[in-house]
Amino acid sequence: MFIQPECQWKQEKGSAMHQWIKQKENPHPNDVDIIIYGALLSYASDPSKKAQYPTAFRKVWPSFQSYNLDEQVDLRSLAVVDVGDVAIQPTDRMLSESAIEAAAENLSTAYPKSFTCLLGGDHTVTGCSLRGIKNAFPQERIGIIQIDTHLDARNQEEIGLAMDSPIQKLIAAGTVEGRHIYNVGLHGFFNSPEMIQYAKEQGIHMITLKQMRRDGIQLTIREMLRQLMYQVDRIYVSVDLDALDITFAPDVPAATPGGLTAYELFDILKLIGENEGVRHIDFVYADPKEGDLRPETVKMGVTAFLQWLTGIKLDHRNRLTTKTKALIR
């Protein structure tokens, strides 16, 4: 189901990412807080080519340390395991998507207490992953936080299969309900009137970047999480890197002017990490149509990932502090 990633590291003690993140094929459930896995599926370029981001993501690990100076936390106490990449066949779309779905289901079933992090590819992998998670927990309601410039809800009946319509497909299949989807980061001239109308009809919550900045990003994200926690059993976050302003993500094909700053995205992901209801996350669309990914784009995504881990660590620390105070009383 999984193949070893292209980047292999000698497992040794140290604080750099490649030293404290373990690479194991079948870790014991009690030894895993966060599972990383990749999906090399890409429709942005030649179908025979694999997505670059999962491999590029791992290659820059030696550049990053475990210690977050801003928050004064060391991430090494989190057990993070990289299980490799889903074994796909880039020239067989249906087979590849089924493989990603099966992998997500397998990980969710085998590691029900762990957080999962999927590295894409394009946004197609989000739909595959969510279907797998729904297969693992058929009775649970799943909420989606989509950090994105676009709604990704094109009508398949009108345009046929599209890589950028995972939300529409998930709603049509009954995997999620529109009212349990929150799209944050929308702005500008990048969503058609028809797509916006569809989102309104389905009850999708559209939170524009202008609205978020006006009301305050922290307040907006906390309120969104509060609402979702009452509505669903688990939350899935999809981070489409085209939500960033094009100056911060120059290799992302659909990046636009006027998007999130790096600092805003980092704050959002830290807040999301602090909420235990968020069990799954993906990072997608660092997938250039031509050429290689530049280091600045890759490092932006890695920092975003580490900010999410920082939130998880802060949540663990706060829970421990609260429990200790309760015992003292």
XYZ file of C-alpha atoms in Angstrom:
329
model
C 0.000 0.000 0.000
C 2.906 2.347 0.796
C 6.303 2.629 -0.821
C 9.381 4.050 0.834
C 9.866 7.765 0.170
C 12.678 8.841 -2.096
C 14.415 10.547 0.838
C 15.656 8.097 3.429
C 17.347 9.239 6.629
C 19.510 7.507 9.174
C 17.447 7.528 12.359
C 19.599 9.231 14.971
C 19.145 11.573 17.877
C 19.032 15.265 17.106
C 16.702 18.209 16.791
C 16.580 18.611 12.998
C 13.395 17.327 11.353
C 15.105 14.412 9.626
C 16.448 13.287 12.997
C 13.312 13.380 15.137
C 10.656 12.391 12.579
C 10.786 8.611 12.286
C 10.390 6.662 9.046
C 8.589 3.374 9.683
C 6.346 1.195 7.557
C 4.122 -0.245 10.293
C 4.549 1.664 13.555
C 2.732 0.476 16.666
C -0.440 2.549 17.315
C 0.774 3.494 20.794
C 3.963 4.966 19.319
C 2.335 7.481 16.965
C 0.854 10.916 17.571
C 0.993 12.140 13.966
C 1.261 10.101 10.761
C 2.645 11.624 7.558
C 2.015 10.031 4.182
C 2.323 11.247 0.618
C 0.280 10.934 -2.558
C 2.268 11.654 -5.701
C -0.843 12.150 -7.827
C -0.747 15.155 -10.133
C -3.042 16.225 -12.939
C -1.589 19.734 -13.183
C 1.217 18.544 -15.448
C 1.801 15.571 -17.722
C -0.274 12.662 -16.248
C 2.768 10.405 -16.469
C 4.694 12.667 -14.079
C 4.431 12.393 -10.318
C 3.729 15.271 -7.962
C 6.920 16.852 -6.675
C 5.857 18.198 -3.301
C 5.978 15.129 -1.014
C 9.575 14.400 -2.016
C 10.604 18.071 -1.956
C 8.952 18.423 1.471
C 11.174 15.711 2.915
C 14.343 16.947 1.220
C 14.325 20.237 3.151
C 13.929 18.612 6.576
C 17.584 19.168 7.533
C 16.930 22.928 7.270
C 14.392 22.916 10.116
C 14.789 22.386 13.852
C 12.232 21.050 16.306
C 12.202 24.152 18.516
C 9.661 26.909 17.906
C 11.317 30.022 19.279
C 8.152 32.149 19.100
C 6.093 29.759 21.223
C 8.958 28.328 23.337
C 8.075 24.698 22.579
C 10.106 21.706 21.420
C 8.191 19.428 19.057
C 10.334 16.373 19.735
C 7.953 15.171 22.424
C 5.417 14.520 19.638
C 5.790 11.096 18.023
C 5.720 11.938 14.302
C 6.063 9.036 11.856
C 6.421 9.104 8.077
C 4.999 5.882 6.591
C 5.932 6.732 2.988
C 3.972 7.381 -0.205
C 0.847 5.680 -1.467
C 1.703 3.256 -4.267
C -0.095 4.744 -7.270
C -0.119 4.390 -11.041
C -0.033 7.937 -12.479
C -1.372 6.824 -15.860
C -4.416 5.082 -14.310
C -6.542 7.735 -12.636
C -9.202 5.484 -11.123
C -6.677 2.996 -9.760
C -4.572 5.748 -8.207
C -7.507 7.467 -6.556
C -8.743 4.134 -5.170
C -5.281 3.477 -3.736
C -5.257 6.811 -1.883
C -8.765 6.183 -0.569
C -7.761 2.719 0.678
C -4.613 4.109 2.311
C -6.563 6.791 4.183
C -9.084 4.202 5.349
C -6.349 1.843 6.486
C -4.483 4.507 8.469
C -7.665 5.835 10.080
C -8.679 2.321 11.141
C -5.253 1.205 12.346
C -4.429 4.470 14.129
C -7.763 5.875 15.367
C -6.126 8.049 18.031
C -3.477 9.551 15.747
C -3.605 12.672 13.600
C -2.984 12.099 9.884
C -1.236 14.450 7.465
C -1.428 13.873 3.709
C 1.008 15.563 1.338
C -0.264 16.114 -2.224
C -0.337 16.486 -5.328
C -3.314 18.410 -6.526
C -6.639 18.793 -4.776
C -7.961 15.496 -6.093
C -6.235 13.736 -3.194
C -8.470 15.546 -0.687
C -11.570 13.827 -1.984
C -9.820 10.447 -2.015
C -8.620 10.883 1.550
C -11.994 11.994 2.863
C -13.789 9.068 1.244
C -11.338 6.707 2.931
C -11.877 8.325 6.326
C -15.648 8.112 5.860
C -15.263 4.398 5.050
C -13.380 3.962 8.323
C -15.996 5.866 10.340
C -19.277 5.491 8.404
C -21.485 6.625 11.284
C -19.543 9.812 11.983
C -20.239 13.258 10.581
C -17.161 14.873 9.058
C -16.597 18.613 8.889
C -14.238 20.293 6.446
C -12.203 23.448 6.838
C -10.951 24.349 3.400
C -8.224 27.006 3.349
C -8.424 28.065 -0.256
C -8.851 30.932 -2.698
C -11.360 28.799 -4.602
C -14.536 26.948 -3.709
C -13.480 23.912 -5.782
C -17.120 23.021 -6.379
C -17.571 22.996 -10.136
C -20.586 21.214 -11.556
C -19.414 17.913 -13.042
C -22.528 17.540 -15.194
C -21.587 20.696 -17.052
C -17.795 20.398 -17.313
C -17.128 16.679 -16.813
C -14.512 15.285 -14.446
C -12.302 18.001 -13.009
C -9.358 17.810 -10.644
C -10.495 20.970 -8.880
C -13.990 19.818 -7.881
C -13.412 17.653 -4.793
C -16.009 19.496 -2.712
C -18.776 19.059 -5.278
C -17.961 15.364 -5.601
C -17.963 14.799 -1.835
C -21.334 16.493 -1.402
C -22.851 14.615 -4.350
C -21.663 11.303 -2.880
C -23.089 12.115 0.552
C -19.650 11.906 2.185
C -20.097 15.342 3.733
C -22.912 17.864 4.023
C -22.500 21.342 2.607
C -23.446 22.918 5.932
C -20.439 21.213 7.525
C -17.963 22.839 5.120
C -16.219 26.109 5.952
C -14.180 27.712 3.185
C -11.785 30.370 4.478
C -9.515 32.630 2.476
C -11.846 33.384 -0.432
C -11.127 36.675 -2.174
C -10.969 38.508 -5.457
C -12.211 37.459 -8.863
C -11.540 33.722 -8.817
C -14.931 32.042 -8.295
C -17.715 32.035 -10.864
C -21.242 33.252 -9.985
C -22.508 29.735 -10.685
C -20.064 28.200 -8.226
C -20.963 30.751 -5.558
C -24.658 30.059 -6.094
C -24.042 26.335 -5.772
C -22.175 26.908 -2.495
C -25.076 28.976 -1.145
C -27.592 26.307 -2.124
C -25.549 23.623 -0.360
C -25.112 25.705 2.801
C -21.327 25.982 2.484
C -19.961 28.665 4.799
C -17.959 31.135 2.707
C -15.619 33.262 4.843
C -13.810 35.826 2.757
C -10.327 37.018 3.538
C -11.657 40.580 3.796
C -14.226 39.460 6.367
C -11.595 37.517 8.333
C -9.248 40.467 8.495
C -12.054 42.802 9.507
C -13.323 40.570 12.340
C -9.882 39.304 13.366
C -8.327 36.063 12.224
C -8.052 34.507 15.681
C -11.672 35.306 16.551
C -12.895 34.015 13.178
C -11.003 30.717 13.362
C -11.923 30.046 16.988
C -15.607 30.706 16.315
C -15.542 28.501 13.212
C -13.977 25.648 15.192
C -16.470 26.126 18.023
C -19.390 25.820 15.620
C -17.980 22.760 13.877
C -17.255 20.973 17.147
C -20.983 21.058 17.917
C -21.972 19.889 14.446
C -19.607 17.022 13.589
C -17.633 14.148 15.073
C -14.267 14.869 13.418
C -12.783 17.696 11.368
C -10.652 17.510 8.233
C -8.551 20.506 7.168
C -7.411 20.947 3.579
C -4.674 23.511 3.019
C -4.562 24.496 -0.633
C -1.373 26.521 -0.874
C -2.953 28.736 -3.540
C -4.642 30.470 -0.593
C -1.327 32.255 -0.125
C -0.619 35.467 -1.973
C 1.312 34.664 -5.128
C 4.415 36.403 -3.755
C 4.617 33.753 -0.996
C 3.917 30.736 -3.223
C 5.370 31.434 -6.675
C 5.252 27.798 -7.850
C 1.599 27.156 -7.019
C -0.291 27.122 -10.353
C -3.472 28.786 -9.094
C -1.883 31.292 -6.685
C -3.374 34.773 -6.933
C -2.644 38.335 -5.845
C -4.249 39.455 -2.601
C -4.186 36.109 -0.787
C -3.111 35.195 2.727
C 0.270 36.316 3.976
C 2.618 33.677 5.321
C 2.109 34.987 8.856
C -1.670 34.742 8.563
C -1.528 31.144 7.350
C 0.890 30.208 10.128
C -1.402 31.730 12.782
C -4.435 29.937 11.347
C -2.708 26.552 11.398
C -1.449 27.011 14.959
C -5.003 27.736 16.094
C -6.298 24.733 14.177
C -3.661 22.512 15.773
C -4.813 23.608 19.213
C -8.251 22.081 18.556
C -8.326 18.333 19.229
C -11.394 17.908 17.019
C -9.199 18.395 13.954
C -7.967 14.854 13.262
C -6.796 15.094 9.653
C -5.010 17.614 7.456
C -3.606 17.797 3.968
C -1.305 20.173 2.115
C -1.952 20.310 -1.627
C -1.268 22.120 -4.867
C 2.422 22.918 -4.561
C 2.381 21.313 -7.967
C 3.870 23.420 -10.788
C 2.836 22.682 -14.353
C 6.393 23.077 -15.559
C 9.851 23.003 -13.985
C 10.891 22.183 -10.451
C 9.563 23.466 -7.162
C 11.638 26.302 -5.770
C 12.923 26.023 -2.185
C 10.978 29.078 -1.018
C 7.641 27.462 -1.885
C 8.575 24.140 -0.286
C 9.866 25.762 2.903
C 6.666 27.788 3.152
C 4.668 24.560 3.226
C 6.992 22.889 5.733
C 6.741 25.876 8.077
C 2.955 25.743 7.793
C 3.079 22.050 8.746
C 5.296 22.808 11.750
C 2.912 25.538 12.883
C 0.115 22.961 12.904
C 2.313 20.671 15.012
C 3.034 23.625 17.310
C -0.694 23.992 17.915
C -0.989 20.297 18.789
C 1.937 20.604 21.192
C 0.445 23.688 22.849
C -2.882 21.872 23.249
C -1.109 18.926 24.907
C 0.747 21.290 27.226
C -2.406 23.188 28.174
C -4.270 19.958 28.912
C -1.423 18.720 31.104
C -1.309 22.035 32.973
C -5.065 21.959 33.556
C -4.921 18.355 34.800
C -2.028 19.151 37.147
C -3.892 22.139 38.617
C -6.965 19.987 39.148
C -4.927 17.366 41.015
C -3.355 20.025 43.246
C -6.781 21.322 44.194
